[in-house]
Short mmCIF file of C-alpha atoms in Angstrom, two decimals:
data_model
loop_
_atom_site.label_atom_id
_atom_site.label_comp_id
_atom_site.label_asym_id
_atom_site.label_seq_id
_atom_site.Cartn_x
_atom_site.Cartn_y
_atom_site.Cartn_z
CA UNK X 1 -4.91 -11.91 -21.63
CA UNK X 2 -1.68 -13.94 -21.51
CA UNK X 3 0.70 -13.91 -18.51
CA UNK X 4 4.14 -14.69 -18.04
CA UNK X 5 3.94 -16.49 -14.76
CA UNK X 6 3.80 -20.36 -14.92
CA UNK X 7 1.05 -20.52 -12.22
CA UNK X 8 -2.59 -21.47 -12.07
CA UNK X 9 -5.14 -19.71 -14.20
CA UNK X 10 -5.42 -16.12 -13.43
CA UNK X 11 -8.85 -14.96 -12.02
CA UNK X 12 -9.03 -11.61 -13.51
CA UNK X 13 -10.44 -8.92 -11.06
CA UNK X 14 -13.67 -7.44 -11.85
CA UNK X 15 -14.53 -3.75 -11.38
CA UNK X 16 -16.48 -4.40 -8.14
CA UNK X 17 -13.17 -5.93 -6.72
CA UNK X 18 -11.11 -3.87 -4.22
CA UNK X 19 -8.25 -1.53 -5.42
CA UNK X 20 -5.44 -3.84 -3.97
CA UNK X 21 -6.84 -6.57 -6.27
CA UNK X 22 -7.30 -4.44 -9.33
CA UNK X 23 -3.81 -2.89 -9.17
CA UNK X 24 -1.33 -4.47 -11.66
CA UNK X 25 -3.99 -6.79 -13.05
CA UNK X 26 -6.72 -4.23 -14.00
CA UNK X 27 -8.20 -4.75 -17.41
CA UNK X 28 -7.96 -1.75 -19.89
CA UNK X 29 -10.18 0.36 -21.45
CA UNK X 30 -11.33 -0.10 -25.00
CA UNK X 31 -8.34 0.03 -27.32
CA UNK X 32 -8.67 2.45 -30.32
CA UNK X 33 -6.84 4.07 -32.90
CA UNK X 34 -6.23 7.39 -34.65
CA UNK X 35 -8.82 9.31 -36.53
CA UNK X 36 -7.61 7.74 -39.80
CA UNK X 37 -10.16 5.64 -41.74
CA UNK X 38 -7.57 3.30 -42.85
CA UNK X 39 -5.96 2.98 -39.38
CA UNK X 40 -5.29 -0.56 -38.47
CA UNK X 41 -6.20 -1.22 -34.49
CA UNK X 42 -5.02 -4.83 -34.54
CA UNK X 43 -1.49 -4.39 -33.81
CA UNK X 44 -2.14 -1.58 -31.05
CA UNK X 45 -1.36 -2.45 -27.70
CA UNK X 46 -3.26 -0.82 -24.84
CA UNK X 47 -0.22 1.01 -23.60
CA UNK X 48 0.88 2.50 -27.15
CA UNK X 49 1.03 6.18 -27.13
CA UNK X 50 1.19 6.39 -30.85
CA UNK X 51 -0.60 4.48 -33.90
CA UNK X 52 1.25 1.85 -35.45
CA UNK X 53 0.08 2.72 -39.03
CA UNK X 54 0.31 6.77 -39.21
CA UNK X 55 2.17 7.35 -35.79
CA UNK X 56 -0.38 9.73 -34.75
CA UNK X 57 -0.64 10.79 -31.05
CA UNK X 58 -3.23 8.47 -29.37
CA UNK X 59 -3.53 10.55 -26.05
CA UNK X 60 -6.68 12.41 -27.44
CA UNK X 61 -8.63 9.48 -27.80
CA UNK X 62 -10.40 8.27 -31.10
CA UNK X 63 -11.86 11.36 -31.77
CA UNK X 64 -10.37 14.39 -33.85
CA UNK X 65 -8.05 16.96 -31.28
CA UNK X 66 -10.04 19.85 -30.35
CA UNK X 67 -8.34 23.08 -30.89
CA UNK X 68 -7.77 23.67 -27.49
CA UNK X 69 -5.62 20.66 -27.38
CA UNK X 70 -3.45 22.18 -29.47
CA UNK X 71 -3.28 25.21 -27.64
CA UNK X 72 -2.40 23.29 -24.45
CA UNK X 73 0.41 21.49 -26.29
CA UNK X 74 1.82 25.06 -27.39
CA UNK X 75 1.38 26.22 -23.68
CA UNK X 76 3.48 23.26 -22.60
CA UNK X 77 5.92 23.96 -25.04
CA UNK X 78 6.34 27.51 -23.77
CA UNK X 79 6.63 26.29 -20.20
CA UNK X 80 9.33 24.00 -21.19
CA UNK X 81 11.45 26.53 -22.93
CA UNK X 82 10.79 29.02 -19.87
CA UNK X 83 12.25 26.25 -17.46
CA UNK X 84 15.58 26.30 -19.50
CA UNK X 85 15.64 30.02 -19.66
CA UNK X 86 14.61 30.64 -16.06
CA UNK X 87 17.35 28.08 -15.10
CA UNK X 88 19.88 30.23 -16.86
CA UNK X 89 18.79 33.46 -15.75
CA UNK X 90 18.25 32.49 -11.98
CA UNK X 91 21.43 30.05 -12.05
CA UNK X 92 19.14 27.60 -10.27
CA UNK X 93 18.05 23.91 -11.14
CA UNK X 94 14.45 24.15 -9.85
CA UNK X 95 12.71 25.63 -13.16
CA UNK X 96 14.11 22.68 -15.18
CA UNK X 97 13.83 20.25 -12.47
CA UNK X 98 10.04 21.20 -13.01
CA UNK X 99 10.24 20.60 -16.65
CA UNK X 100 11.77 17.14 -15.86
CA UNK X 101 9.08 16.46 -13.51
CA UNK X 102 6.24 16.92 -15.75
CA UNK X 103 8.27 15.03 -18.74
CA UNK X 104 8.52 12.04 -16.23
CA UNK X 105 4.86 12.20 -15.30
CA UNK X 106 3.91 11.84 -18.95
CA UNK X 107 6.45 9.10 -19.40
CA UNK X 108 5.40 7.24 -16.54
CA UNK X 109 1.38 7.72 -16.69
CA UNK X 110 0.59 8.56 -20.28
CA UNK X 111 1.06 4.86 -21.50
CA UNK X 112 -1.35 3.71 -18.48
CA UNK X 113 -4.14 6.10 -19.82
CA UNK X 114 -6.42 3.05 -20.46
CA UNK X 115 -5.60 1.88 -16.95
CA UNK X 116 -7.48 4.22 -14.68
CA UNK X 117 -6.11 2.89 -11.39
CA UNK X 118 -2.74 2.04 -12.73
CA UNK X 119 -2.52 5.55 -14.24
CA UNK X 120 -3.48 7.18 -10.91
CA UNK X 121 -0.77 4.79 -9.00
CA UNK X 122 1.86 5.57 -11.44
CA UNK X 123 1.45 9.21 -11.02
CA UNK X 124 1.22 8.91 -7.22
CA UNK X 125 4.49 6.90 -7.12
CA UNK X 126 6.02 9.68 -9.35
CA UNK X 127 5.05 12.71 -7.50
CA UNK X 128 6.23 11.24 -4.27
CA UNK X 129 9.36 9.80 -5.28
CA UNK X 130 10.14 13.41 -7.01
CA UNK X 131 9.42 15.31 -3.61
CA UNK X 132 11.65 12.78 -1.98
CA UNK X 133 14.37 13.32 -4.43
CA UNK X 134 14.45 16.84 -4.46
CA UNK X 135 14.79 16.61 -0.49
CA UNK X 136 17.10 14.24 -0.67
CA UNK X 137 19.52 16.69 -3.30
CA UNK X 138 18.92 19.76 -0.99
CA UNK X 139 18.55 18.26 2.12
CA UNK X 140 16.56 21.18 3.65
CA UNK X 141 14.47 19.10 6.47
CA UNK X 142 16.75 16.25 7.26
CA UNK X 143 19.71 14.35 6.36
CA UNK X 144 20.53 12.38 3.26
CA UNK X 145 21.09 9.04 5.75
CA UNK X 146 17.85 9.78 7.71
CA UNK X 147 15.64 10.31 4.57
CA UNK X 148 16.76 7.04 3.20
CA UNK X 149 16.30 5.18 6.34
CA UNK X 150 12.84 6.52 6.99
CA UNK X 151 12.04 6.08 3.17
CA UNK X 152 12.91 2.88 3.25
CA UNK X 153 10.80 1.99 6.55
CA UNK X 154 7.82 3.71 4.97
CA UNK X 155 8.36 1.83 1.81
CA UNK X 156 8.48 -1.62 3.71
CA UNK X 157 5.51 -0.73 5.71
CA UNK X 158 3.51 -0.06 2.58
CA UNK X 159 4.86 -3.01 0.94
CA UNK X 160 3.57 -5.47 3.84
CA UNK X 161 0.23 -3.62 4.14
CA UNK X 162 -0.23 -4.17 0.40
CA UNK X 163 0.95 -7.75 0.56
CA UNK X 164 -1.38 -8.32 3.53
CA UNK X 165 -4.40 -7.16 1.98
CA UNK X 166 -3.57 -9.08 -1.33
CA UNK X 167 -3.00 -12.18 0.76
CA UNK X 168 -6.30 -11.57 3.02
CA UNK X 169 -8.13 -11.52 -0.56
CA UNK X 170 -6.86 -14.69 -2.00
CA UNK X 171 -3.39 -13.80 -3.60
CA UNK X 172 -4.65 -11.88 -6.23
CA UNK X 173 -5.89 -14.93 -8.51
CA UNK X 174 -2.53 -16.42 -8.67
CA UNK X 175 -3.08 -19.23 -6.12
CA UNK X 176 -5.39 -21.06 -7.76
CA UNK X 177 -8.12 -22.88 -5.58
CA UNK X 178 -5.85 -22.13 -2.43
CA UNK X 179 -6.94 -18.28 -2.64
CA UNK X 180 -10.58 -19.47 -1.91
CA UNK X 181 -9.34 -21.20 1.28
CA UNK X 182 -9.89 -18.98 4.37
CA UNK X 183 -7.35 -20.91 6.56
CA UNK X 184 -4.72 -20.52 3.73
CA UNK X 185 -5.48 -16.66 3.86
CA UNK X 186 -4.91 -16.66 7.45
CA UNK X 187 -1.69 -18.30 7.18
CA UNK X 188 -0.54 -16.14 4.19
CA UNK X 189 -1.57 -12.77 6.08
CA UNK X 190 0.39 -14.11 9.49
CA UNK X 191 3.53 -14.85 6.95
CA UNK X 192 3.38 -11.56 5.17
CA UNK X 193 5.21 -9.64 7.86
CA UNK X 194 8.53 -11.90 7.69
CA UNK X 195 10.11 -10.17 4.40
CA UNK X 196 9.38 -6.66 5.18
CA UNK X 197 10.76 -7.23 9.12
CA UNK X 198 13.89 -8.80 7.77
CA UNK X 199 14.29 -5.88 4.91
CA UNK X 200 14.01 -3.47 8.17
CA UNK X 201 16.74 -5.36 9.95
CA UNK X 202 18.93 -4.75 7.16
CA UNK X 203 18.16 -1.16 6.70
CA UNK X 204 19.32 0.08 10.30
CA UNK X 205 20.39 -0.96 13.50
CA UNK X 206 17.95 1.00 15.46
CA UNK X 207 14.87 -1.20 15.19
CA UNK X 208 16.71 -4.60 14.17
CA UNK X 209 15.92 -6.30 17.19
CA UNK X 210 12.42 -5.67 17.25
CA UNK X 211 12.33 -6.36 13.32
CA UNK X 212 14.09 -9.53 14.02
CA UNK X 213 11.30 -10.55 16.46
CA UNK X 214 8.74 -9.75 14.26
CA UNK X 215 10.27 -11.79 11.25
CA UNK X 216 10.66 -14.82 13.62
CA UNK X 217 7.11 -14.34 14.88
CA UNK X 218 5.59 -14.20 11.64
CA UNK X 219 7.25 -17.61 10.38
CA UNK X 220 6.15 -19.25 14.09
CA UNK X 221 2.90 -17.56 13.88
CA UNK X 222 1.78 -19.01 10.69
CA UNK X 223 3.06 -22.39 11.93
CA UNK X 224 0.90 -22.10 14.92
CA UNK X 225 -2.16 -20.83 12.73
CA UNK X 226 -1.51 -23.90 10.57
CA UNK X 227 -1.49 -26.19 13.53
CA UNK X 228 -4.81 -24.64 15.12
CA UNK X 229 -6.45 -24.87 11.59
CA UNK X 230 -4.97 -28.27 11.13
CA UNK X 231 -6.58 -29.91 14.74
CA UNK X 232 -9.89 -28.01 13.71
CA UNK X 233 -9.80 -29.80 10.18
CA UNK X 234 -8.14 -33.02 11.27
CA UNK X 235 -11.70 -35.00 11.22
CA UNK X 236 -11.87 -34.45 7.57
CA UNK X 237 -8.92 -36.66 7.10
CA UNK X 238 -9.95 -39.45 9.36
CA UNK X 239 -10.04 -43.16 8.50
CA UNK X 240 -13.47 -44.14 9.95
CA UNK X 241 -12.68 -48.04 9.54
CA UNK X 242 -13.41 -50.03 12.88
CA UNK X 243 -10.02 -50.79 14.43
CA UNK X 244 -9.00 -54.43 15.14
CA UNK X 245 -10.50 -55.97 18.34
CA UNK X 246 -9.91 -58.97 20.34
CA UNK X 247 -13.26 -61.25 20.21
CA UNK X 248 -15.26 -62.03 23.40
CA UNK X 249 -15.50 -65.75 24.61
CA UNK X 250 -18.90 -67.07 24.91
CA UNK X 251 -20.35 -67.46 28.35
CA UNK X 252 -19.79 -70.80 29.77
CA UNK X 253 -22.62 -73.00 30.69
CA UNK X 254 -23.29 -73.69 34.24
CA UNK X 255 -22.05 -77.26 35.65
CA UNK X 256 -24.47 -80.06 36.30
CA UNK X 257 -22.68 -82.56 38.29
CA UNK X 258 -24.67 -85.11 40.14
CA UNK X 259 -23.60 -88.27 42.38
CA UNK X 260 -25.80 -91.09 41.54
CA UNK X 261 -26.68 -92.85 45.00
CA UNK X 262 -28.08 -96.49 45.25
CA UNK X 263 -31.08 -96.28 47.28
CA UNK X 264 -31.46 -98.41 50.49
CA UNK X 265 -32.82 -101.81 49.88
CA UNK X 266 -36.37 -101.45 50.75
CA UNK X 267 -37.93 -103.24 53.94
CA UNK X 268 -37.53 -103.24 57.29
CA UNK X 269 -34.20 -103.49 58.83
CA UNK X 270 -33.21 -106.87 60.07
CA UNK X 271 -31.77 -105.32 63.39
CA UNK X 272 -30.27 -102.94 65.19
CA UNK X 273 -26.94 -103.25 63.14
CA UNK X 274 -28.77 -103.20 60.02
CA UNK X 275 -30.66 -100.25 61.20
CA UNK X 276 -27.20 -98.63 62.24
CA UNK X 277 -25.56 -99.46 58.91
CA UNK X 278 -28.34 -98.18 56.97
CA UNK X 279 -28.06 -94.79 58.83
CA UNK X 280 -24.44 -94.48 58.39
CA UNK X 281 -24.86 -95.21 54.62
CA UNK X 282 -27.58 -92.66 54.18
CA UNK X 283 -25.56 -89.98 56.10
CA UNK X 284 -22.61 -90.78 53.49
CA UNK X 285 -24.86 -90.55 50.71
CA UNK X 286 -26.16 -86.93 51.86
CA UNK X 287 -22.56 -86.12 52.36
CA UNK X 288 -21.39 -87.03 49.03
CA UNK X 289 -24.30 -85.42 47.01
CA UNK X 290 -23.87 -82.38 48.93
CA UNK X 291 -20.58 -82.10 48.30
CA UNK X 292 -20.90 -82.73 44.54
CA UNK X 293 -23.75 -80.07 44.64
CA UNK X 294 -21.39 -77.52 46.33
CA UNK X 295 -18.38 -78.47 44.31
CA UNK X 296 -20.36 -78.10 41.22
CA UNK X 297 -21.75 -74.51 42.33
CA UNK X 298 -18.33 -73.63 43.48
CA UNK X 299 -16.75 -74.38 40.08
CA UNK X 300 -19.59 -72.77 38.06
CA UNK X 301 -19.04 -69.59 40.30
CA UNK X 302 -15.32 -69.71 39.31
CA UNK X 303 -15.70 -70.21 35.85
CA UNK X 304 -18.15 -67.14 35.79
CA UNK X 305 -15.80 -65.17 37.64
CA UNK X 306 -12.69 -66.24 35.33
CA UNK X 307 -14.97 -65.52 32.00
CA UNK X 308 -15.82 -62.10 33.41
CA UNK X 309 -12.29 -61.37 34.10
CA UNK X 310 -11.38 -62.38 30.43
CA UNK X 311 -14.16 -60.09 29.15
CA UNK X 312 -13.15 -57.49 31.20
CA UNK X 313 -9.71 -57.72 29.91
CA UNK X 314 -10.59 -57.63 26.43
CA UNK X 315 -12.88 -54.98 26.85
CA UNK X 316 -10.01 -52.90 28.32
CA UNK X 317 -7.61 -54.00 25.53
CA UNK X 318 -10.18 -52.97 22.79
CA UNK X 319 -10.78 -49.59 24.66
CA UNK X 320 -7.18 -49.08 24.67
CA UNK X 321 -6.77 -50.13 21.00
CA UNK X 322 -9.75 -48.12 19.95
CA UNK X 323 -8.80 -44.84 21.87
CA UNK X 324 -4.98 -45.30 20.53
CA UNK X 325 -6.07 -45.63 17.01
CA UNK X 326 -8.56 -42.71 17.22
CA UNK X 327 -5.82 -40.67 18.79
CA UNK X 328 -3.20 -41.65 16.06
CA UNK X 329 -5.77 -41.08 13.23
CA UNK X 330 -6.85 -37.51 14.65
CA UNK X 331 -3.03 -36.58 15.25
CA UNK X 332 -2.07 -37.77 11.52
CA UNK X 333 -5.23 -36.12 10.39
CA UNK X 334 -4.20 -32.87 11.94
CA UNK X 335 -0.75 -33.30 10.76
CA UNK X 336 -2.16 -33.81 7.01
CA UNK X 337 -4.66 -30.88 7.36
CA UNK X 338 -2.12 -28.64 8.78
CA UNK X 339 0.38 -29.63 6.33
CA UNK X 340 -2.32 -29.03 3.42
CA UNK X 341 -3.28 -25.68 5.07
CA UNK X 342 0.35 -24.87 5.25
CA UNK X 343 1.28 -25.39 1.66
CA UNK X 344 -2.12 -23.52 0.41
CA UNK X 345 -0.80 -20.62 2.78
CA UNK X 346 2.54 -20.59 1.19
CA UNK X 347 1.03 -20.37 -2.33
CA UNK X 348 -1.15 -17.61 -1.18
CA UNK X 349 1.84 -15.85 0.39
CA UNK X 350 4.19 -16.17 -2.86
CA UNK X 351 1.37 -14.92 -5.25
CA UNK X 352 0.49 -11.84 -2.90
CA UNK X 353 4.38 -11.30 -2.49
CA UNK X 354 5.03 -11.26 -6.29
CA UNK X 355 2.15 -9.12 -6.84
CA UNK X 356 3.20 -6.58 -4.24
CA UNK X 357 6.90 -6.55 -5.57
CA UNK X 358 5.53 -5.86 -8.91
CA UNK X 359 3.24 -3.06 -8.15
CA UNK X 360 4.53 -1.76 -4.99
CA UNK X 361 8.42 -2.34 -4.60
CA UNK X 362 9.32 -1.97 -8.31
CA UNK X 363 7.63 1.01 -9.10
CA UNK X 364 8.58 2.70 -6.07
CA UNK X 365 12.31 1.60 -6.42
CA UNK X 366 12.67 3.11 -10.01
CA UNK X 367 10.53 6.24 -9.33
CA UNK X 368 13.12 6.77 -6.62
CA UNK X 369 16.14 6.38 -8.76
CA UNK X 370 14.53 8.19 -11.47
CA UNK X 371 13.68 11.13 -8.96
CA UNK X 372 17.36 11.19 -8.01
CA UNK X 373 18.47 11.09 -11.78
CA UNK X 374 16.31 14.12 -12.63
CA UNK X 375 17.77 16.04 -9.83
CA UNK X 376 21.41 15.47 -10.76
CA UNK X 377 20.37 15.73 -14.50
CA UNK X 378 19.03 19.36 -13.64
CA UNK X 379 21.95 20.41 -11.89
CA UNK X 380 23.97 19.23 -15.06
CA UNK X 381 21.69 21.22 -17.19
CA UNK X 382 22.42 24.26 -14.89
CA UNK X 383 25.92 23.89 -14.84
CA UNK X 384 25.98 23.36 -18.93
CA UNK X 385 24.03 26.49 -19.60
CA UNK X 386 25.86 28.50 -17.09
CA UNK X 387 29.51 27.20 -18.18
CA UNK X 388 28.88 25.44 -21.72
CA UNK X 389 31.42 22.66 -21.39
CA UNK X 390 30.69 19.99 -23.88
CA UNK X 391 31.34 17.26 -21.53
CA UNK X 392 28.21 18.28 -19.68
CA UNK X 393 26.32 17.31 -22.56
CA UNK X 394 27.15 13.42 -22.24
CA UNK X 395 26.19 13.30 -18.58
CA UNK X 396 22.76 14.94 -19.58
CA UNK X 397 22.24 12.48 -22.37
CA UNK X 398 22.87 9.77 -19.76
CA UNK X 399 20.69 11.20 -17.41
CA UNK X 400 17.89 11.36 -19.81
CA UNK X 401 18.25 7.84 -20.73
CA UNK X 402 18.57 6.31 -17.44
CA UNK X 403 15.64 8.32 -16.11
CA UNK X 404 13.41 7.32 -19.25
CA UNK X 405 14.47 3.51 -18.55
CA UNK X 406 13.45 3.78 -15.09
CA UNK X 407 9.90 5.66 -15.88
CA UNK X 408 9.29 3.41 -18.39
CA UNK X 409 9.55 0.22 -15.97
CA UNK X 410 7.20 1.92 -13.70
CA UNK X 411 4.31 1.75 -16.25
CA UNK X 412 5.64 -1.96 -17.29
CA UNK X 413 5.24 -3.22 -13.77
CA UNK X 414 1.66 -1.82 -13.25
CA UNK X 415 0.18 -2.51 -16.80
CA UNK X 416 0.15 -6.36 -16.02
CA UNK X 417 0.97 -6.97 -19.73
CA UNK X 418 2.90 -9.63 -20.94
CA UNK X 419 6.77 -8.21 -21.00
CA UNK X 420 7.24 -8.86 -24.61
CA UNK X 421 4.33 -6.87 -25.47
CA UNK X 422 5.10 -4.00 -22.78
CA UNK X 423 8.85 -3.81 -24.62
CA UNK X 424 7.40 -3.80 -27.80
CA UNK X 425 5.20 -0.83 -26.89
CA UNK X 426 7.68 0.78 -25.22
CA UNK X 427 10.27 0.77 -27.97
CA UNK X 428 7.70 2.02 -30.31
CA UNK X 429 6.68 5.08 -28.19
CA UNK X 430 10.39 5.82 -27.69
CA UNK X 431 11.49 5.75 -31.10
CA UNK X 432 8.60 8.32 -32.26
CA UNK X 433 9.02 10.18 -29.23
CA UNK X 434 12.75 10.68 -29.38
CA UNK X 435 12.54 11.81 -32.99
CA UNK X 436 10.02 14.53 -32.30
CA UNK X 437 11.81 15.32 -29.19
CA UNK X 438 14.92 15.78 -31.00
CA UNK X 439 13.37 18.05 -33.59
CA UNK X 440 11.57 20.10 -30.87
CA UNK X 441 14.87 20.25 -28.90
CA UNK X 442 16.56 21.87 -32.30
CA UNK X 443 14.08 24.43 -32.65
CA UNK X 444 14.16 25.39 -28.86
CA UNK X 445 17.94 25.36 -28.96
CA UNK X 446 17.81 27.60 -32.18
CA UNK X 447 15.17 30.02 -30.74
CA UNK X 448 16.52 30.23 -27.08
CA UNK X 449 19.83 30.95 -28.07
CA UNK X 450 19.41 33.34 -30.99
CA UNK X 451 18.91 36.47 -28.77
CA UNK X 452 22.04 35.86 -26.72
CA UNK X 453 24.09 34.70 -29.68
CA UNK X 454 23.19 37.42 -32.40
CA UNK X 455 21.72 40.48 -30.12
CA UNK X 456 23.86 39.50 -27.10
CA UNK X 457 20.43 39.47 -25.10
CA UNK X 458 20.08 36.82 -22.32
CA UNK X 459 22.33 34.28 -20.75
CA UNK X 460 21.89 31.43 -23.25
CA UNK X 461 23.90 31.27 -26.41
CA UNK X 462 24.23 28.87 -29.26
CA UNK X 463 27.07 26.35 -28.18
CA UNK X 464 27.64 22.73 -28.26
CA UNK X 465 24.21 21.30 -28.05
CA UNK X 466 22.72 23.42 -30.86
CA UNK X 467 25.62 22.47 -33.23
CA UNK X 468 25.41 18.82 -32.54
CA UNK X 469 21.69 18.48 -32.78
CA UNK X 470 21.60 20.76 -35.99
CA UNK X 471 24.32 18.58 -37.36
CA UNK X 472 22.54 15.36 -36.60
CA UNK X 473 19.17 16.77 -38.33
CA UNK X 474 20.91 18.00 -41.22
CA UNK X 475 22.93 14.65 -41.55
CA UNK X 476 19.71 12.61 -41.20
CA UNK X 477 18.02 14.80 -43.77
CA UNK X 478 20.47 14.52 -46.17
CA UNK X 479 20.89 10.63 -45.85
CA UNK X 480 16.80 10.42 -46.10
CA UNK X 481 16.85 12.59 -49.52
CA UNK X 482 19.64 10.36 -50.84
CA UNK X 483 17.96 7.54 -50.16
CA UNK X 484 14.83 8.62 -51.71
CA UNK X 485 16.86 9.86 -54.55
CA UNK X 486 18.40 6.79 -55.38
CA UNK X 487 15.17 4.72 -56.40
CA UNK X 488 14.07 7.45 -58.50
CA UNK X 489 17.42 7.72 -60.56
CA UNK X 490 17.36 4.01 -60.81
CA UNK X 491 13.93 4.22 -62.31
CA UNK X 492 15.13 6.79 -64.72
CA UNK X 493 17.74 4.74 -65.82
CA UNK X 494 15.45 1.75 -66.52
CA UNK X 495 12.89 4.01 -68.22
CA UNK X 496 15.83 5.69 -70.51
CA UNK X 497 17.04 2.01 -71.32
CA UNK X 498 13.48 0.79 -72.39
CA UNK X 499 13.21 3.83 -74.56
CA UNK X 500 16.47 3.22 -76.48
CA UNK X 501 16.00 -0.46 -76.62
CA UNK X 502 13.58 -0.13 -79.62
CA UNK X 503 15.73 2.51 -81.70
CA UNK X 504 18.83 0.34 -81.10
CA UNK X 505 17.11 -2.81 -82.19
CA UNK X 506 15.90 -1.31 -85.63
CA UNK X 507 19.45 0.21 -86.26
CA UNK X 508 20.82 -3.22 -86.08
CA UNK X 509 18.03 -4.88 -88.22
CA UNK X 510 19.00 -2.21 -90.94
CA UNK X 511 22.81 -2.74 -90.65
CA UNK X 512 22.47 -6.69 -91.11
CA UNK X 513 24.44 -7.38 -94.37
CA UNK X 514 22.61 -9.39 -96.78
CA UNK X 515 23.29 -13.43 -97.12
CA UNK X 516 21.91 -16.06 -98.70
CA UNK X 517 18.35 -16.98 -97.67
CA UNK X 518 19.50 -20.78 -97.34
CA UNK X 519 22.48 -19.74 -95.11
CA UNK X 520 20.03 -17.77 -92.52
CA UNK X 521 18.87 -19.07 -89.10
CA UNK X 522 14.93 -18.69 -88.87
CA UNK X 523 14.46 -16.69 -85.63
CA UNK X 524 11.99 -19.24 -84.29
CA UNK X 525 14.36 -22.04 -84.67
CA UNK X 526 14.93 -24.26 -81.67
CA UNK X 527 18.31 -23.98 -80.06
#
């Protein structure tokens, strides 16, 4: 089924999904036509109340209506007529309000007969709103201000609960792949409290501070949840390339410095002086060799110590570089993951909010408007039956149109069809129903007002409504008969001309004066 929102492909909920996933996206039952064999089912929409080919009522299903159906329709008509009669007898709006309640239920729920859940939701919205509208009109249990305030609070709470349920289930199929991310669902669920809380802050001052705290908490909580999930998922976005490192120096070789000392001349010393000199020279040789060996070892140790310091410094720098790079990568990865889950959470939140607005706020708002309208309309009907002012008829007609539009928008929102299909279906059903209703109204007005007008029995008499409806019916019938008679008259004229044409042609040939053959023009000569 095509949809109007420019979003990722819609995942149609199955019959096993939860009710909040199916509401507003429910697959209708099998579309059927009327019982006539030549009925064209192609152009029939799931919300059509009448057949497109024969304008037959489709509420009975594809089968032929049972006689009990006609009995039920007759009983319903009697109830409607009794509602107007008792309104006039009791001088109370409640009987005709009951008639308006039943009519509104038919307008809101009948087009959704193939949507089981949508039909029940429309009926629930309408019945609850009608009860609240009646209390708003009479004010028997509370003041109007208190009723409006608490109704707004309850409606916002229901909107929040439904939005949270849809967000927890992935946004109703409008969020694409983001709807399958559990982290995005948690972010969206946390964020769902924001808009209802802001609405509650606008409704009244009693809970404004708490509502503002909840709204701010919803935004900050969603950011916190996204940050926590980003930290947990940051490793998915890490760059595992080895960070740059300072190369280590090679270990220096040990020093092997040696002092080459000339050996003493062989032979016995020549004397004491020679012996003494040889001892001094040997001692000097030993000192020099030992000094050279000690210096070599000392310098080797110093070189090794310097090498160790350089290696330790390089290791420390490399460790700091590695820790810094890893930390920055993890921070960046967490930021990226938090941003991604936050964006996906926003998509789920948007999809869930749009679904909740369409199937909760809009139906309840228009049901409330229609409920207040029928209460006002019922009072206008009571006043017209009591006073008979023709100006009241204008308000009655305006109330009928306003309530019918509001109730039509309820099933349009709950059906989930493309808007053009729903509008075409609503126009088709309204056209046929208004025509039939006008005819029934004329008969009811004539029958109900006859005893009071002709016999003086009862409070209802013929008035502006009866006269206006019958003038309209007579005018429409006259125009219809005139339109039908015009083609027949034209056809008779054409048939008469065709019948007289051969006789006139024969007469003209007989009256043609004789002329010379060579002067006559051949009939088949080219012009």
